[in-house]
Coordinates of C-alpha atoms in Angstrom, one line a residue:
I121 CA 16.8 -2.6 2.2
I122 CA 14.9 0.1 4.1
K123 CA 17.2 2.6 5.8
M124 CA 15.2 4.2 8.5
K125 CA 15.9 7.9 8.6
R126 CA 16.8 8.7 5.0
T127 CA 14.1 6.5 3.4
K128 CA 11.4 7.8 5.7
S129 CA 12.0 11.5 5.0
Y130 CA 12.6 10.8 1.3
L131 CA 9.3 9.0 0.8
W132 CA 7.2 11.6 2.5
A133 CA 8.9 14.4 0.5
I134 CA 8.7 12.8 -2.9
I135 CA 5.1 11.5 -2.6
G136 CA 3.7 14.7 -1.2
L137 CA 1.2 13.0 1.0
L138 CA -1.1 14.3 3.6
T139 CA 0.1 17.9 3.8
V140 CA -1.6 19.1 7.0
A141 CA 1.0 19.1 9.8
L142 CA 2.2 15.6 9.4
T143 CA 5.1 15.9 11.8
V144 CA 6.9 12.6 12.1
T145 CA 9.5 12.3 14.8
S146 CA 13.0 11.1 14.1
C147 CA 13.9 7.5 14.8
M148 CA 13.1 6.6 18.4
K149 CA 15.3 4.6 20.7
D150 CA 12.8 1.9 21.2
E151 CA 12.2 1.0 17.5
K152 CA 10.1 -2.0 18.4
D153 CA 7.3 0.5 19.3
D154 CA 6.8 1.1 15.6
Y155 CA 5.6 -2.5 15.1
V156 CA 3.1 -2.7 17.9
Y157 CA -0.6 -2.6 16.7
V158 CA -3.1 -1.2 19.2
P159 CA -6.7 -2.4 18.7
L160 CA -9.5 0.2 18.6
T161 CA -12.9 0.0 20.2
Q162 CA -15.9 -0.9 18.0
A163 CA -17.2 2.7 18.3
Q164 CA -13.8 4.0 17.1
K165 CA -13.8 1.6 14.2
T166 CA -17.3 2.5 13.2
M167 CA -16.6 6.3 13.3
Q168 CA -13.4 6.0 11.3
I169 CA -14.6 3.7 8.6
N170 CA -17.7 5.9 8.1
A171 CA -15.4 8.9 7.7
M172 CA -13.2 7.0 5.2
A173 CA -16.0 5.5 3.1
G174 CA -16.2 7.0 -0.4
S175 CA -14.5 7.3 -3.7
F176 CA -10.9 8.5 -4.2
E177 CA -8.8 9.5 -7.2
G178 CA -5.0 9.7 -7.3
K179 CA -1.8 7.9 -8.3
M180 CA -0.3 4.5 -7.9
S181 CA 3.5 4.8 -8.1
L182 CA 6.2 2.2 -8.3
F183 CA 9.4 3.0 -6.3
S184 CA 12.6 1.1 -6.7
P185 CA 15.4 0.9 -4.1
N186 CA 18.5 2.8 -5.1
G187 CA 21.1 2.7 -2.4
T188 CA 19.7 4.0 0.8
R189 CA 16.5 5.4 -0.7
F190 CA 13.6 4.7 -3.1
E191 CA 13.2 6.4 -6.4
R192 CA 9.9 6.7 -8.3
I193 CA 10.2 5.0 -11.7
D194 CA 6.6 4.8 -12.9
S195 CA 3.1 6.0 -11.9
T196 CA -0.4 5.9 -13.2
D197 CA -3.8 7.3 -12.3
I198 CA -6.1 5.1 -10.2
K199 CA -9.6 5.1 -8.8
L200 CA -10.2 3.7 -5.4
T201 CA -13.3 3.1 -3.2
I202 CA -13.7 2.3 0.5
T203 CA -17.0 0.9 1.7
N204 CA -18.6 0.8 5.2
D205 CA -17.9 -3.0 5.4
S206 CA -14.2 -2.2 5.3
T207 CA -13.6 -3.2 1.7
L208 CA -11.0 -1.4 -0.3
S209 CA -11.1 -1.7 -4.1
I210 CA -8.9 -0.3 -6.9
T211 CA -11.0 -0.6 -10.0
N212 CA -8.2 0.1 -12.5
F213 CA -5.1 -1.6 -10.9
P214 CA -2.3 -1.3 -13.5
L215 CA -0.7 -4.7 -14.1
K216 CA 2.4 -3.0 -15.7
L217 CA 3.6 -1.8 -12.2
V218 CA 4.0 -5.4 -11.0
A219 CA 5.1 -7.1 -14.3
R220 CA 8.2 -5.1 -15.1
E221 CA 10.4 -8.2 -15.1
V222 CA 8.4 -9.8 -18.0
T223 CA 10.7 -10.0 -21.0
E224 CA 8.5 -11.5 -23.7
K225 CA 7.6 -8.5 -25.9
K226 CA 4.0 -9.4 -26.8
L227 CA 3.1 -10.4 -23.3
K228 CA 4.7 -7.4 -21.8
E229 CA 2.8 -5.1 -24.2
T230 CA -0.5 -6.8 -23.1
L231 CA 0.2 -6.4 -19.4
D232 CA 1.4 -2.8 -19.9
T233 CA -2.1 -1.9 -21.2
T234 CA -4.2 -4.0 -18.9
V235 CA -6.0 -3.0 -15.7
A236 CA -8.0 -5.1 -13.3
T237 CA -10.0 -4.8 -10.1
F238 CA -8.0 -5.3 -6.9
T239 CA -9.9 -5.9 -3.7
A240 CA -8.7 -6.1 -0.1
H241 CA -9.9 -5.8 3.5
I242 CA -9.1 -2.8 5.8
S243 CA -8.3 -3.5 9.5
L244 CA -8.3 -0.3 11.6
W245 CA -5.8 0.1 14.4
K246 CA -3.3 2.6 15.7
P247 CA 0.5 2.5 16.4
Y248 CA 1.7 2.3 19.9
K249 CA 2.9 5.7 21.2
V250 CA 1.3 7.4 18.2
E251 CA 1.4 10.7 20.1
R252 CA 5.2 10.7 19.8
M253 CA 5.2 10.1 16.1
Y254 CA 2.5 12.4 14.7
K255 CA 1.7 15.9 15.9
N256 CA -1.8 15.7 14.6
H257 CA -2.5 12.1 15.4
S258 CA -6.1 12.6 16.4
L259 CA -6.8 13.4 12.7
L260 CA -5.2 10.3 11.3
Y261 CA -6.8 6.9 10.9
F262 CA -4.4 4.0 10.5
F263 CA -5.2 0.7 8.8
G264 CA -3.8 -2.5 7.6
V265 CA -4.6 -3.8 4.1
W266 CA -5.1 -7.5 3.9
P267 CA -7.6 -9.8 2.0
Y268 CA -8.8 -11.6 5.1
D269 CA -10.5 -10.3 8.3
T270 CA -7.8 -12.0 10.3
K271 CA -4.2 -11.5 11.2
P272 CA -1.8 -11.9 8.3
V273 CA -0.7 -15.5 9.0
Q274 CA -1.2 -16.9 5.6
K275 CA 0.0 -15.9 2.1
W276 CA -1.8 -13.0 0.5
V277 CA -2.1 -13.8 -3.2
A278 CA -4.2 -11.4 -5.2
E279 CA -5.5 -12.8 -8.5
L280 CA -6.0 -10.3 -11.4
P281 CA -7.4 -11.3 -14.7
Y282 CA -6.0 -10.5 -18.1
K283 CA -6.3 -11.7 -21.7
Y284 CA -3.4 -12.9 -23.7
E285 CA -3.8 -14.2 -27.3
S286 CA -7.6 -14.1 -26.8
K287 CA -7.4 -16.5 -23.9
P288 CA -8.4 -15.5 -20.3
Q289 CA -5.4 -15.6 -17.9
T290 CA -4.8 -14.8 -14.3
L291 CA -1.8 -12.8 -12.9
K292 CA -1.2 -13.8 -9.3
I293 CA 0.7 -11.4 -7.0
E294 CA 2.0 -12.5 -3.7
F295 CA 2.4 -9.6 -1.3
D296 CA 4.6 -9.4 1.8
G297 CA 2.4 -9.7 4.9
N298 CA 5.1 -8.1 7.0
F299 CA 4.1 -4.7 5.5
A300 CA 0.3 -5.1 5.8
G301 CA 0.1 -2.0 7.9
G302 CA 2.6 0.0 5.7
L303 CA 6.3 0.3 5.8
N304 CA 6.4 1.0 9.6
M305 CA 9.0 3.6 10.8
G306 CA 6.5 6.4 10.2
N307 CA 5.3 5.4 6.7
Y308 CA 2.0 3.7 7.7
N309 CA -1.2 3.1 5.7
L310 CA -3.3 6.0 6.9
Y311 CA -6.2 8.4 6.1
N312 CA -6.0 12.1 7.0
S313 CA -9.5 13.2 8.1
S314 CA -8.5 16.8 7.7
N315 CA -7.7 16.9 4.0
K316 CA -9.4 13.6 3.1
R317 CA -6.3 12.0 1.6
L318 CA -5.0 8.5 2.1
A319 CA -1.7 6.6 1.6
V320 CA -1.4 2.9 1.0
F321 CA 1.9 1.0 0.8
L322 CA 2.0 -2.5 -0.9
V323 CA 5.1 -4.7 -1.2
P324 CA 4.8 -7.4 -3.9
K325 CA 7.1 -10.4 -3.5
E326 CA 6.5 -12.6 -6.5
I327 CA 4.2 -12.8 -9.5
T328 CA 2.9 -15.8 -11.3
L329 CA 1.8 -15.5 -14.9
G330 CA -1.1 -17.4 -16.5
D331 CA 1.3 -20.1 -17.9
G332 CA 2.5 -20.8 -14.4
K333 CA 5.9 -19.0 -14.8
T334 CA 6.9 -17.2 -11.6
M335 CA 9.3 -14.3 -11.3
R336 CA 10.3 -11.9 -8.6
A337 CA 8.4 -8.6 -8.2
T338 CA 10.6 -5.6 -7.7
G339 CA 9.9 -2.3 -6.0
L340 CA 7.3 -0.8 -3.7
L341 CA 3.8 0.3 -4.7
V342 CA 2.5 3.5 -3.2
V343 CA -1.0 4.8 -3.5
S344 CA -1.6 8.5 -2.8
A345 CA -5.3 9.5 -3.3
G346 CA -7.8 12.1 -2.3
Q347 CA -11.5 11.7 -1.5
K348 CA -13.8 13.1 -4.2

């Protein structure tokens, strides 16, 4: 459902991310270049994660596909931390953004007002031919978001607790591992070392409620946050 040129420019424009000279080239002839991950040296990883470590504040927004583009349909404030051991945590992950398909009124009201701690692992890398994609590429640190310190070859299911009718429950979210590094095509997970802002893209596929009922998850989650 992602149309390359229009979706890319629309997302960057509406989110207002990383405003210092983020010049992204138009679609390249060799589109497979967008999907090639280039490993960093250990020295590069250490330098980058030390620069990224800290507390962030910003927004998590839910975008829904509408024709050839995405439209923002909801957003909420979030707090995020990155530590030197490459852990990313969102301490107030809003369950309402992934549970919009819930129809039971009382349960939906519960999920709409519940936040939980979301934790994942950061893997630093850079896109192939990054020089052609970003004018200020030396200021940008690219990363994948995944719960394991391995390649995304298994399901990523995040478990977030909530209470319903005074009973502890767990909301499970399965994310699409194909987008662990971002949306590709110019919309990567990245940190701008110039203005100390980051962008994270998460694509949920399915949620499982505490009673075992599963339902599809719709939309795209986008985090835009600045370092405190």
